[in-house]
XYZ file of C-alpha atoms in Angstrom:
753
model
C -30.659 17.294 -15.762
C -31.115 19.217 -18.866
C -32.477 17.748 -22.176
C -30.061 15.478 -23.987
C -27.822 14.585 -20.899
C -27.362 11.283 -20.399
C -26.265 9.085 -17.560
C -25.034 5.666 -17.008
C -26.756 3.049 -14.515
C -25.111 2.374 -11.319
C -24.618 -1.269 -11.435
C -21.190 -2.129 -10.153
C -20.313 -2.957 -6.326
C -17.012 -3.075 -4.591
C -16.316 -6.626 -5.546
C -17.239 -5.991 -9.155
C -14.951 -3.171 -9.412
C -12.221 -4.525 -7.440
C -12.067 -7.968 -9.917
C -11.766 -5.630 -12.744
C -8.691 -4.032 -11.697
C -7.350 -7.506 -10.407
C -8.740 -9.362 -13.249
C -7.092 -7.426 -15.962
C -3.729 -6.995 -14.452
C -3.078 -10.877 -13.348
C -3.367 -12.126 -16.977
C -0.312 -10.377 -18.661
C 2.133 -10.614 -15.906
C 1.751 -14.272 -15.160
C 0.560 -15.845 -18.463
C 2.010 -13.799 -20.898
C 5.430 -12.054 -20.123
C 7.485 -14.180 -17.326
C 9.716 -15.967 -19.824
C 10.848 -12.599 -21.391
C 10.953 -10.894 -17.998
C 12.949 -13.665 -16.354
C 15.258 -13.097 -19.900
C 15.497 -9.580 -18.762
C 16.418 -9.464 -15.717
C 16.752 -12.728 -14.114
C 15.620 -13.276 -10.497
C 15.542 -9.199 -10.157
C 12.718 -9.307 -12.294
C 10.538 -9.858 -8.920
C 11.832 -6.406 -7.943
C 10.946 -5.083 -11.440
C 7.215 -6.120 -10.314
C 7.654 -4.555 -6.960
C 8.839 -1.208 -8.499
C 6.109 -1.180 -10.993
C 3.229 -1.797 -8.428
C 4.908 1.307 -6.318
C 4.873 3.480 -9.441
C 1.288 2.431 -10.219
C 0.302 3.052 -6.292
C 1.508 6.579 -6.707
C -1.126 7.157 -9.651
C -3.449 4.834 -7.873
C -3.868 7.385 -4.915
C -4.225 10.502 -7.053
C -6.577 8.610 -9.060
C -9.158 7.601 -6.170
C -8.963 11.098 -4.951
C -9.818 12.572 -8.211
C -12.309 9.589 -8.877
C -14.392 10.339 -5.590
C -14.306 14.170 -6.461
C -15.503 13.286 -10.092
C -17.093 9.974 -10.353
C -17.406 10.098 -14.105
C -17.025 7.835 -17.113
C -13.887 8.154 -18.859
C -11.582 7.968 -15.704
C -8.241 9.259 -16.152
C -9.228 10.783 -19.449
C -11.764 12.638 -17.783
C -9.732 13.879 -15.080
C -7.109 15.184 -17.346
C -9.424 16.738 -19.727
C -11.278 18.565 -16.839
C -8.315 19.988 -14.982
C -5.656 20.446 -17.733
C -8.128 21.112 -20.782
C -9.198 19.435 -24.023
C -5.768 19.639 -25.604
C -4.235 17.408 -23.185
C -7.640 15.620 -22.782
C -7.433 14.885 -26.509
C -3.911 13.314 -25.997
C -5.219 11.475 -22.943
C -8.130 10.410 -24.568
C -6.825 9.034 -27.812
C -3.610 7.273 -26.096
C -5.842 5.607 -23.356
C -8.475 4.490 -25.788
C -6.097 3.253 -28.340
C -3.692 1.746 -25.667
C -6.516 -0.167 -24.280
C -7.751 -1.424 -27.812
C -4.198 -2.593 -28.351
C -3.963 -4.063 -25.030
C -7.393 -5.787 -25.558
C -6.268 -7.518 -28.797
C -3.036 -8.436 -27.019
C -5.133 -10.209 -24.463
C -7.487 -11.908 -26.629
C -4.636 -13.360 -28.828
C -3.354 -14.611 -25.706
C -6.702 -16.361 -25.031
C -6.303 -17.608 -28.456
C -2.916 -19.096 -27.885
C -4.328 -20.936 -24.575
C -7.456 -22.198 -26.123
C -5.366 -23.719 -29.055
C -3.465 -25.989 -26.553
C -6.472 -27.991 -25.856
C -9.293 -27.309 -28.754
C -8.501 -27.764 -32.310
C -9.065 -24.862 -34.077
C -8.632 -24.453 -37.971
C -6.265 -21.904 -39.470
C -8.290 -19.944 -42.120
C -6.939 -18.153 -45.147
C -9.386 -15.430 -46.926
C -7.694 -14.104 -49.661
C -4.500 -12.332 -48.911
C -5.204 -12.917 -45.216
C -4.058 -15.704 -43.818
C -5.338 -16.501 -40.015
C -3.446 -18.930 -37.648
C -5.477 -21.054 -35.109
C -4.544 -18.102 -32.272
C -6.325 -15.941 -34.131
C -9.517 -17.467 -34.758
C -9.593 -18.105 -31.207
C -8.883 -14.585 -30.680
C -11.608 -13.604 -32.951
C -14.350 -15.893 -31.351
C -13.150 -14.884 -27.557
C -13.403 -10.926 -29.057
C -16.724 -11.253 -30.442
C -17.724 -12.970 -27.187
C -16.771 -10.391 -24.850
C -17.586 -7.611 -27.262
C -21.265 -9.094 -26.992
C -21.101 -9.219 -23.157
C -19.965 -5.621 -22.670
C -22.735 -4.515 -25.209
C -25.604 -6.226 -22.876
C -24.521 -4.650 -19.896
C -21.959 -3.669 -17.145
C -23.783 -5.780 -14.644
C -23.319 -8.770 -16.506
C -19.393 -7.685 -17.298
C -19.068 -7.550 -13.319
C -20.809 -10.760 -12.641
C -18.309 -12.549 -14.841
C -15.176 -10.661 -13.765
C -16.126 -12.131 -10.376
C -16.554 -15.609 -11.207
C -13.318 -15.468 -13.428
C -11.124 -13.701 -10.894
C -11.946 -15.949 -7.852
C -11.450 -18.665 -9.675
C -8.210 -17.616 -11.087
C -6.903 -16.455 -7.564
C -7.759 -19.916 -6.104
C -5.861 -21.819 -8.976
C -2.714 -19.396 -8.551
C -2.886 -19.687 -4.682
C -2.703 -23.555 -4.920
C -0.096 -23.227 -7.784
C 1.937 -20.957 -5.469
C 1.558 -23.003 -2.407
C 2.664 -26.346 -4.073
C 5.602 -24.606 -5.782
C 6.988 -22.970 -2.681
C 7.248 -26.603 -1.517
C 9.216 -27.449 -4.519
C 11.346 -24.321 -4.711
C 14.925 -24.019 -4.479
C 16.015 -20.560 -3.378
C 19.348 -21.141 -4.201
C 18.398 -20.862 -7.961
C 17.874 -17.119 -7.174
C 21.575 -16.552 -6.657
C 23.074 -14.239 -8.036
C 19.917 -12.046 -7.699
C 21.530 -9.445 -10.326
C 22.947 -11.740 -12.533
C 25.797 -10.413 -14.679
C 24.596 -11.575 -18.072
C 21.580 -9.547 -17.864
C 23.435 -6.502 -16.763
C 23.077 -6.595 -13.186
C 21.296 -4.438 -11.200
C 20.964 -1.819 -14.125
C 18.588 -4.443 -15.854
C 15.789 -3.980 -13.276
C 14.261 -0.510 -14.496
C 14.367 -1.682 -18.453
C 12.684 -4.870 -16.998
C 10.014 -2.607 -15.149
C 9.516 -1.017 -18.366
C 8.846 -4.441 -19.942
C 6.319 -5.870 -17.197
C 4.403 -2.411 -16.702
C 1.779 -3.524 -19.124
C 0.695 -5.993 -16.328
C -0.211 -2.642 -14.210
C -2.907 -1.193 -16.569
C -5.840 -2.656 -14.682
C -6.178 -0.274 -11.747
C -6.997 2.830 -13.962
C -9.639 0.933 -15.647
C -11.450 0.777 -12.507
C -11.972 4.528 -12.873
C -13.408 4.416 -16.168
C -16.497 2.920 -14.780
C -16.353 5.417 -11.553
C -19.971 6.724 -13.115
C -21.411 3.070 -12.814
C -20.430 2.301 -9.398
C -22.415 2.100 -6.352
C -20.952 4.460 -3.360
C -17.850 5.711 -5.306
C -16.730 7.489 -2.643
C -15.803 4.497 -0.619
C -15.635 1.828 -3.162
C -13.443 3.604 -5.895
C -10.330 4.152 -3.619
C -10.780 0.648 -2.059
C -11.044 -1.093 -5.560
C -8.024 1.061 -6.881
C -5.667 0.707 -4.215
C -6.709 -2.678 -3.206
C -6.211 -3.924 -6.791
C -2.314 -2.899 -7.077
C -1.599 -3.863 -3.864
C -3.063 -7.826 -4.061
C -1.515 -7.946 -7.778
C 2.199 -6.632 -6.554
C 2.124 -8.965 -3.809
C 1.000 -11.817 -6.399
C 3.538 -11.065 -9.045
C 6.138 -10.894 -6.595
C 5.375 -14.430 -4.848
C 4.777 -16.032 -8.302
C 7.854 -15.066 -10.012
C 10.081 -16.061 -7.194
C 8.088 -19.611 -7.494
C 8.535 -19.823 -10.881
C 12.523 -19.163 -10.990
C 12.711 -21.311 -7.576
C 11.199 -24.163 -9.444
C 12.971 -24.204 -12.707
C 16.110 -21.981 -12.992
C 15.216 -18.628 -14.500
C 17.839 -19.095 -17.524
C 15.484 -22.031 -18.612
C 12.432 -20.083 -18.590
C 13.141 -17.691 -21.494
C 11.224 -17.780 -24.855
C 14.159 -19.649 -26.553
C 13.522 -22.427 -24.286
C 9.558 -22.557 -23.817
C 6.558 -20.398 -24.772
C 4.817 -21.598 -21.805
C 6.913 -21.334 -18.945
C 3.953 -21.456 -16.264
C 2.720 -24.673 -17.418
C 6.370 -26.173 -17.146
C 6.700 -25.003 -13.489
C 3.065 -26.534 -12.855
C 3.870 -29.687 -14.105
C 6.850 -29.814 -11.737
C 5.105 -28.672 -8.802
C 1.889 -30.743 -9.229
C 3.680 -33.453 -10.413
C 5.371 -33.850 -7.089
C 2.238 -34.640 -5.636
C 1.319 -37.350 -8.532
C -1.158 -35.109 -10.231
C 0.948 -33.462 -12.970
C -2.124 -33.331 -15.561
C -4.750 -32.180 -13.387
C -2.044 -29.110 -12.560
C -1.154 -28.520 -16.099
C -4.728 -28.543 -16.970
C -5.677 -26.230 -13.972
C -2.932 -23.803 -15.230
C -4.382 -23.982 -18.874
C -7.520 -23.296 -17.500
C -6.182 -20.474 -15.508
C -4.229 -18.867 -18.576
C -7.806 -19.001 -20.339
C -9.481 -17.214 -17.362
C -6.444 -14.329 -16.913
C -6.220 -13.662 -20.514
C -10.243 -13.595 -20.736
C -10.549 -11.215 -17.774
C -8.056 -9.083 -19.151
C -9.462 -8.789 -22.440
C -12.983 -8.346 -21.101
C -11.986 -5.785 -18.657
C -10.163 -3.622 -21.156
C -12.888 -3.690 -23.560
C -15.152 -2.563 -20.783
C -12.647 0.284 -20.162
C -11.829 1.361 -23.541
C -15.465 1.937 -24.473
C -16.088 4.173 -21.618
C -13.371 6.270 -22.581
C -14.796 6.273 -25.844
C -18.044 7.538 -24.643
C -16.662 10.088 -22.397
C -14.726 11.815 -25.208
C -17.918 11.746 -27.064
C -19.598 13.358 -24.313
C -16.988 16.160 -24.278
C -17.535 16.546 -28.034
C -13.927 15.716 -28.701
C -15.182 12.953 -30.808
C -18.563 12.792 -32.659
C -21.420 13.264 -30.012
C -23.467 10.138 -31.807
C -21.415 7.921 -29.790
C -23.076 8.994 -26.506
C -26.429 7.066 -27.250
C -27.241 4.886 -24.421
C -28.913 1.605 -25.274
C -32.876 1.993 -24.216
C -32.679 -1.855 -22.600
C -29.273 -2.149 -21.470
C -28.019 1.428 -20.283
C -24.934 0.855 -21.860
C -22.974 2.907 -24.412
C -23.603 0.626 -27.022
C -22.095 2.700 -29.929
C -18.701 3.114 -28.200
C -18.566 -0.682 -27.506
C -19.428 -1.738 -31.104
C -16.835 0.846 -32.284
C -13.906 -0.358 -29.822
C -14.898 -3.749 -30.559
C -14.501 -3.403 -34.329
C -10.927 -1.882 -33.941
C -10.046 -4.623 -31.662
C -11.209 -7.305 -34.020
C -9.176 -5.562 -36.869
C -6.189 -5.282 -34.823
C -6.485 -9.077 -34.087
C -6.381 -9.841 -37.660
C -3.789 -7.571 -39.142
C -1.954 -5.764 -36.392
C 1.492 -6.558 -34.590
C -0.188 -6.349 -31.464
C 2.378 -7.189 -29.127
C 4.645 -4.130 -30.257
C 1.414 -2.220 -29.920
C 0.462 -3.255 -26.644
C 3.826 -1.994 -25.059
C 3.699 1.239 -27.002
C 0.129 1.249 -25.034
C 2.391 0.890 -22.061
C 4.194 4.101 -22.998
C 0.628 5.942 -23.744
C -0.690 4.898 -20.367
C 2.680 6.070 -18.320
C 1.931 9.427 -20.350
C -1.667 9.587 -19.144
C -0.592 8.499 -15.678
C 1.938 11.165 -15.397
C -0.719 13.924 -16.687
C -3.347 12.451 -13.959
C -0.813 13.275 -11.076
C -0.458 16.809 -12.745
C -4.336 17.100 -12.933
C -4.751 16.487 -9.279
C -1.863 19.299 -8.349
C -3.988 21.621 -10.139
C -7.393 20.826 -8.763
C -5.789 21.268 -5.195
C -3.814 24.460 -6.279
C -6.709 25.972 -8.188
C -8.874 25.366 -5.102
C -11.940 25.224 -6.917
C -15.200 25.242 -4.791
C -16.753 22.378 -6.539
C -14.095 19.908 -5.987
C -14.925 18.152 -2.814
C -13.033 14.588 -2.947
C -14.061 12.060 -0.142
C -10.632 10.439 -0.356
C -7.677 12.583 -0.128
C -4.326 11.679 -1.069
C -1.963 11.437 2.250
C 1.639 13.245 2.014
C 0.270 15.570 -0.408
C 2.035 16.907 -2.530
C 4.691 14.514 -2.461
C 2.917 11.414 -3.862
C 1.306 13.168 -6.802
C 4.600 14.812 -7.485
C 6.507 11.263 -7.198
C 3.548 9.571 -9.299
C 4.280 12.136 -12.535
C 7.863 11.731 -11.986
C 8.100 7.975 -11.772
C 5.525 7.547 -14.664
C 7.460 10.095 -17.063
C 10.776 8.617 -15.848
C 9.956 4.902 -16.698
C 9.339 5.789 -20.198
C 13.139 6.610 -20.852
C 13.433 2.586 -20.012
C 11.282 1.546 -22.879
C 12.549 0.486 -26.454
C 12.907 3.588 -29.027
C 10.596 2.142 -31.580
C 7.626 1.672 -28.785
C 8.294 5.266 -27.395
C 8.005 6.365 -31.158
C 5.022 4.856 -31.752
C 3.387 6.128 -28.583
C 4.529 9.811 -29.375
C 3.076 9.346 -32.737
C -0.367 8.748 -31.239
C 0.576 11.880 -29.016
C 1.142 14.012 -32.055
C -2.031 12.502 -33.516
C -4.247 13.593 -30.546
C -2.919 17.144 -30.868
C -3.314 17.496 -34.610
C -7.032 16.024 -33.955
C -7.693 18.453 -31.292
C -6.682 21.449 -33.374
C -8.243 20.197 -36.660
C -11.363 18.953 -35.160
C -12.331 19.105 -31.381
C -10.838 22.717 -30.832
C -14.107 23.885 -32.654
C -16.411 21.676 -30.806
C -15.225 21.176 -27.365
C -16.714 23.278 -24.587
C -14.711 22.766 -21.598
C -11.835 25.196 -21.174
C -9.815 23.348 -18.192
C -9.072 24.308 -14.765
C -5.529 24.944 -15.670
C -5.970 27.494 -18.320
C -9.007 29.261 -16.170
C -6.539 29.496 -13.174
C -3.873 31.241 -15.617
C -6.053 33.644 -17.050
C -7.778 34.462 -14.096
C -4.375 35.622 -12.665
C -2.841 36.876 -16.125
C -1.545 40.035 -14.103
C 0.417 37.658 -11.833
C 1.918 35.224 -14.484
C 4.387 35.228 -17.074
C 3.025 36.504 -20.372
C 4.116 33.288 -21.997
C 2.143 31.276 -19.698
C -1.015 33.458 -20.556
C -0.375 33.439 -24.072
C -0.229 29.679 -24.331
C -3.228 29.087 -22.234
C -5.299 31.622 -24.629
C -3.858 30.106 -27.660
C -5.177 26.606 -26.997
C -8.710 27.437 -25.425
C -11.531 25.906 -27.170
C -13.016 28.462 -29.651
C -16.120 25.967 -30.228
C -19.161 24.488 -28.310
C -22.166 25.931 -26.607
C -20.583 29.409 -25.915
C -23.478 31.204 -23.886
C -24.001 35.013 -23.812
C -26.594 36.208 -21.323
C -28.366 39.415 -22.118
C -30.332 40.902 -19.259
C -32.942 43.146 -20.879
C -35.084 46.026 -19.437
C -35.362 48.830 -21.647
C -36.960 48.138 -25.109
C -35.193 51.463 -26.591
C -31.659 49.609 -25.696
C -32.742 45.913 -26.542
C -31.629 46.039 -30.171
C -28.017 47.156 -29.651
C -27.654 44.993 -26.790
C -28.823 41.824 -28.635
C -26.587 42.784 -31.833
C -23.359 43.023 -29.658
C -24.324 39.655 -27.833
C -25.235 37.756 -30.844
C -22.194 38.852 -32.965
C -20.005 37.757 -30.280
C -22.021 34.231 -29.964
C -21.987 34.060 -33.598
C -18.152 34.509 -33.633
C -17.891 31.818 -31.161
C -20.437 29.329 -32.485
C -22.598 29.903 -29.242
C -26.024 30.617 -27.998
C -27.982 33.815 -26.980
C -29.612 33.742 -23.719
C -31.919 36.722 -23.366
C -33.279 37.217 -19.862
C -36.125 39.778 -18.470
C -36.056 39.829 -14.661
C -39.379 40.702 -13.374
C -39.179 42.434 -10.055
C -41.996 42.027 -7.557
C -42.237 43.264 -3.879
C -40.982 41.238 -0.991
C -44.561 41.105 -0.018
C -45.231 39.064 -3.066
C -44.779 35.234 -3.084
C -42.832 34.495 -6.390
C -44.918 31.464 -7.029
C -47.989 33.371 -6.894
C -46.473 36.111 -8.945
C -45.336 33.670 -11.936
C -49.300 33.236 -12.695
C -49.695 36.921 -13.106
C -46.020 37.872 -14.729
C -47.933 39.593 -17.820
C -49.973 41.482 -15.635
C -47.239 42.628 -13.210
C -44.836 43.616 -16.596
C -46.502 43.652 -19.692
C -43.212 44.199 -21.370
C -41.621 41.234 -20.828
C -43.068 39.184 -23.860
C -42.519 42.075 -26.256
C -38.969 42.468 -25.226
C -37.879 38.768 -25.425
C -39.997 38.639 -28.836
C -37.838 41.360 -30.189
C -34.914 39.924 -28.959
C -35.501 36.531 -30.626
C -35.986 38.400 -34.043
C -33.165 40.259 -33.510
C -30.661 37.510 -32.591
C -32.160 35.555 -35.433
C -30.858 37.786 -37.988
C -27.398 36.834 -37.122
C -28.107 32.952 -37.478
C -27.349 32.307 -33.780
C -29.423 29.987 -31.637
C -31.592 32.191 -29.310
C -33.040 31.264 -25.856
C -35.319 33.400 -23.997
C -36.308 33.300 -20.218
C -38.468 35.251 -18.151
C -37.144 35.322 -14.152
C -39.356 36.393 -11.413
C -37.420 37.752 -8.582
C -37.528 39.953 -5.374
C -34.228 41.420 -6.650
C -33.275 42.847 -10.227
C -29.709 43.746 -10.420
C -28.495 40.855 -8.005
C -30.737 38.285 -9.728
C -28.474 38.770 -12.936
C -25.535 37.266 -11.250
C -27.653 34.273 -9.962
C -29.004 33.953 -13.410
C -25.777 34.004 -14.927
C -24.424 31.127 -12.707
C -27.565 29.029 -12.833
C -27.291 29.072 -17.044
C -24.027 28.354 -17.078
C -23.336 31.721 -18.968
C -19.639 32.630 -20.380
C -20.508 36.398 -20.829
C -22.943 38.586 -19.533
C -24.031 41.790 -22.101
C -25.835 44.339 -20.023
C -27.058 47.774 -20.758
C -25.633 50.970 -18.634
C -27.726 52.870 -16.320
C -26.876 55.142 -13.656
C -28.178 52.833 -11.164
C -27.352 49.766 -12.964
C -23.954 49.095 -10.840
C -23.457 50.042 -7.218
C -19.860 50.793 -7.289
C -17.902 53.182 -9.385
C -16.016 51.445 -12.193
C -16.882 47.942 -11.832
C -19.700 45.764 -12.492
C -20.936 44.288 -8.971
C -22.609 46.242 -6.212
C -20.608 47.223 -2.949
C -21.587 44.021 -1.065
C -21.226 41.713 -3.873
C -17.717 42.978 -4.582
C -16.783 42.454 -1.331
C -18.286 38.909 -0.869
C -18.473 37.430 -4.107
C -16.423 37.031 -7.549
C -18.051 37.497 -10.855
C -19.656 34.279 -12.167
C -18.239 34.879 -15.840
C -17.167 37.713 -17.949
C -18.952 41.060 -18.358
C -19.622 43.606 -20.608
C -21.637 46.775 -19.947
C -22.661 48.811 -22.967
C -23.037 52.555 -22.411
C -24.985 52.793 -25.481
C -24.824 55.786 -27.705
C -25.443 54.209 -31.287
C -24.126 50.744 -32.040
C -21.274 51.648 -34.767
C -18.344 49.229 -34.359
C -16.589 50.605 -37.408
C -13.563 52.331 -35.568
C -12.704 50.632 -31.879
C -10.564 51.792 -29.780
C -8.925 49.445 -26.924
C -6.709 51.096 -24.173
C -4.641 48.884 -22.419
C -1.878 48.986 -19.495
C -2.241 45.172 -19.464
C -4.149 43.154 -17.083
C -6.941 40.531 -17.276
C -9.832 43.270 -18.417
C -7.577 44.481 -21.263
C -7.372 40.900 -22.465
C -11.060 40.499 -22.547
C -11.069 44.159 -24.193
C -8.917 42.689 -26.975
C -10.894 39.595 -27.166
C -14.259 41.418 -27.753
C -12.673 43.950 -30.260
C -11.157 40.746 -32.168
C -14.455 39.135 -32.537
C -16.414 42.163 -33.665
C -13.600 42.996 -36.167
C -14.393 39.541 -37.548
C -17.919 40.219 -37.864
C -18.014 43.764 -38.736
C -14.803 44.293 -40.329
C -13.927 46.754 -38.031
C -10.674 49.242 -37.825
C -9.064 48.384 -34.495
C -6.794 51.083 -32.664
C -4.817 50.007 -29.482
C -3.675 53.027 -27.057
C -1.246 52.668 -24.363
C -0.046 55.792 -22.157
C 3.530 55.296 -21.160
C 6.229 57.727 -19.354
C 8.375 56.711 -22.249
C 7.594 56.686 -25.724
C 10.107 53.911 -26.443
C 9.075 51.656 -23.935
C 5.515 52.302 -24.534
C 5.988 51.215 -28.216
C 7.966 48.224 -27.186
C 5.162 47.197 -24.706
C 2.370 47.586 -27.219
C 3.615 46.234 -29.719
C 4.368 42.706 -28.013
C 1.126 43.336 -26.320
C -0.693 43.512 -29.735
C 1.251 40.607 -31.423
C 0.473 38.114 -28.375
C -3.281 38.664 -28.758
C -3.602 38.210 -32.533
C -4.079 42.111 -33.041
C -0.720 42.508 -35.109
C -2.952 44.567 -37.934
C -4.336 47.078 -35.574
C -3.295 50.696 -35.135
C -0.806 51.295 -32.298
C -0.792 54.524 -30.782
C 1.607 55.346 -27.777
C 0.926 58.697 -25.532
C 2.938 60.043 -22.783
C 0.675 62.447 -21.622
C -2.268 62.395 -19.186
C -4.095 59.061 -19.421
C -7.696 60.271 -19.211
C -7.013 63.301 -21.540
C -5.235 60.522 -23.883
C -7.948 58.160 -24.340
C -10.847 60.840 -24.509
C -8.806 62.349 -27.405
C -8.308 58.834 -28.868
C -12.132 58.187 -28.363
C -13.031 61.451 -30.570
C -11.815 59.634 -33.645
C -13.438 56.236 -32.754
C -17.041 55.082 -33.049
C -16.698 52.686 -29.906
C -14.395 52.434 -26.910
C -13.788 49.167 -25.087
C -12.227 49.710 -21.989
C -11.305 47.258 -18.904
C -12.897 48.049 -15.617
C -10.598 49.634 -12.944
C -8.577 47.817 -10.888
C -8.651 50.203 -8.186
C -10.082 48.910 -4.809
C -13.299 49.817 -3.212
C -12.019 52.290 -0.690
C -9.607 54.228 -2.990
C -12.780 54.204 -5.718
C -15.207 55.790 -3.132
C -12.694 58.434 -2.040
C -10.958 59.532 -5.169
C -13.480 58.422 -8.217
C -12.038 56.126 -10.884
C -10.696 57.180 -14.373
C -13.122 54.799 -16.099
C -16.192 56.460 -14.864
C -14.758 60.060 -16.177
C -14.045 58.662 -19.630
C -17.468 56.962 -19.829
C -19.381 60.165 -18.891
C -16.861 62.387 -21.251
C -16.610 60.964 -24.471
C -19.379 60.965 -27.184
C -18.986 57.406 -28.838
C -20.536 54.242 -27.149
C -18.650 52.481 -24.524
C -18.267 48.963 -23.702
C -16.913 48.421 -19.753
C -15.086 44.837 -19.810
C -14.469 42.978 -16.614
C -12.832 39.422 -16.605
C -14.100 36.838 -14.017
C -11.223 36.051 -11.735
C -10.698 35.628 -8.007
C -9.733 38.514 -5.697
C -8.452 38.587 -2.230
C -9.943 41.067 0.534
C -6.938 43.201 0.301
C -7.074 43.258 -3.629
C -10.970 44.276 -3.408
C -10.625 46.975 -0.546
C -6.979 48.645 -1.855
C -6.782 47.143 -5.416
C -3.544 47.242 -7.510
């Protein structure tokens, strides 16, 4: 773990995780919404709960796979950010965070309502603000649960176990007595005409879906779970299954004991207590039954609020860790091992919402936000599977892939259409806010590029230009962009560092100067490290000069000496180990093993580049007039990107060259290519003659040539040579050979394009 990294204590077991989901979901569906739900669809609302459970189950399965592969704080936010990139991560993060904060205030107000039924609480007026007894109770509960979460997840999980165990016990007893008093004839007709018949089922599902937000909250604490590979899918899928069955049974019981028409908000504000009075009254303990259900209402709303506070603060923490919001929220409490600043900020928002917000409306808008996040989560799973990332190794895999995540995405997005317009509008207001926040703040700080955009850019020659352009335009341009410079020759050190530093400065990144000291195979590396200065006396001199030269650009500089039995091959290992985004290396006749590319012959056939590479054939660093030849392709993309960065730093003039069979077609191609890459101001030059001669003629008028590596395969280059190497040898200006990191199959490696 590098300095500054922080991780969360693993305090939560399976039961704690399961009760986070069950405890959150069981509250709203039974104790807050049944009257409104009955009025919306009549007896068919039981089917609405089942449909909501099935939709949730698709996403729960996807979340389980992603969670076992990436057990990180933040849950669905983290998966979306990692797979789809920070622009979608901002939408998911803000949407999830605010949605949970709204829901927390909603649940806490529900707690205040039940608390006020048996505990006299005063109404309070503070200036223009008047607080009802419900709000006073909610504020007391909110402060309590915020404090519990502040102290630690272990205490939170322990409280959840107690709450949910008592809650399930009371509801089981209530259901058993209710079934004995139920008259199932009251459920007919199942699709009453006054509610709209069967067409009311899906709108009612949209209404009650707020009851199913709890399962995804489990993934937000995945980093704190013991044995997440086993416990996460069991907790996520299990909580959805348990709660869906309970909802269906209890809704049938409610409408079997009292006709559904008398359960609506215009008749009663506490339908569960009214049914409890009948069910328990049949055995002569009506008072006890109503008391138990009042207590259960307190437990349910408390557990929902508690779990939502727990989850929302973890999303806040994860966004801070990814630099989508201030990293100061990353701080871990030295005694409690919790993200205490995240909890404090989230808690303050919840208390404000309790005081001033229309939290019921906002909570439903939060359901829309969650449906958007759930849809994105399912898309994230598809991206991770299709991108075939080596590090993606989930311990649990979704059955029936890709049917399950596709259904999860379609049903999540589709259910939004059955929400109220004002709730959809509020939700999309936050989506727009997330986009604005990313573009205005986070894009300049975020580091993660997202698997989707990397996948698109690595296959830019195969995919439509519009997809490549979109992926490029939303890439984060801030964060710790690392430019590694392997140094060997003191005479070339300054120009290499100048090139690397200019790029790092424009990207707000760091220069990582590396000197590889090679020792014979007979010398143990551990022993050689003790005599590094004696083996290679130039190392300290090289790295000191590199630090001074990079310092003139005002960029951060790191220096490393690596003792190795290899020199050239070690550069690739170091680039991967140091998580470099770009490597800038010098050109020597033996600096690469195959013509026209960066890697050696064996490496080319067995491995992909760990990052983007530049090789400088140095004939004096002079970037005033830069020439970029292009025929399209990923390496030309990198050439254009580097030219644009250098032009920003040195006010360079850029010329683009394209050699085509037709002048008209060539001009159309080059004009569009330049516009798509932000090079509209470049001089465009189209030739129709020999490619090599055209490049060399244009280079004679330039001070620097940036050219993409050849896309020919190894066999054809060994037999026929390469245009790139011929140009490098024949021109008089400095040449930068650019090669984009991308996956290539064996046929592509051997034969090329």
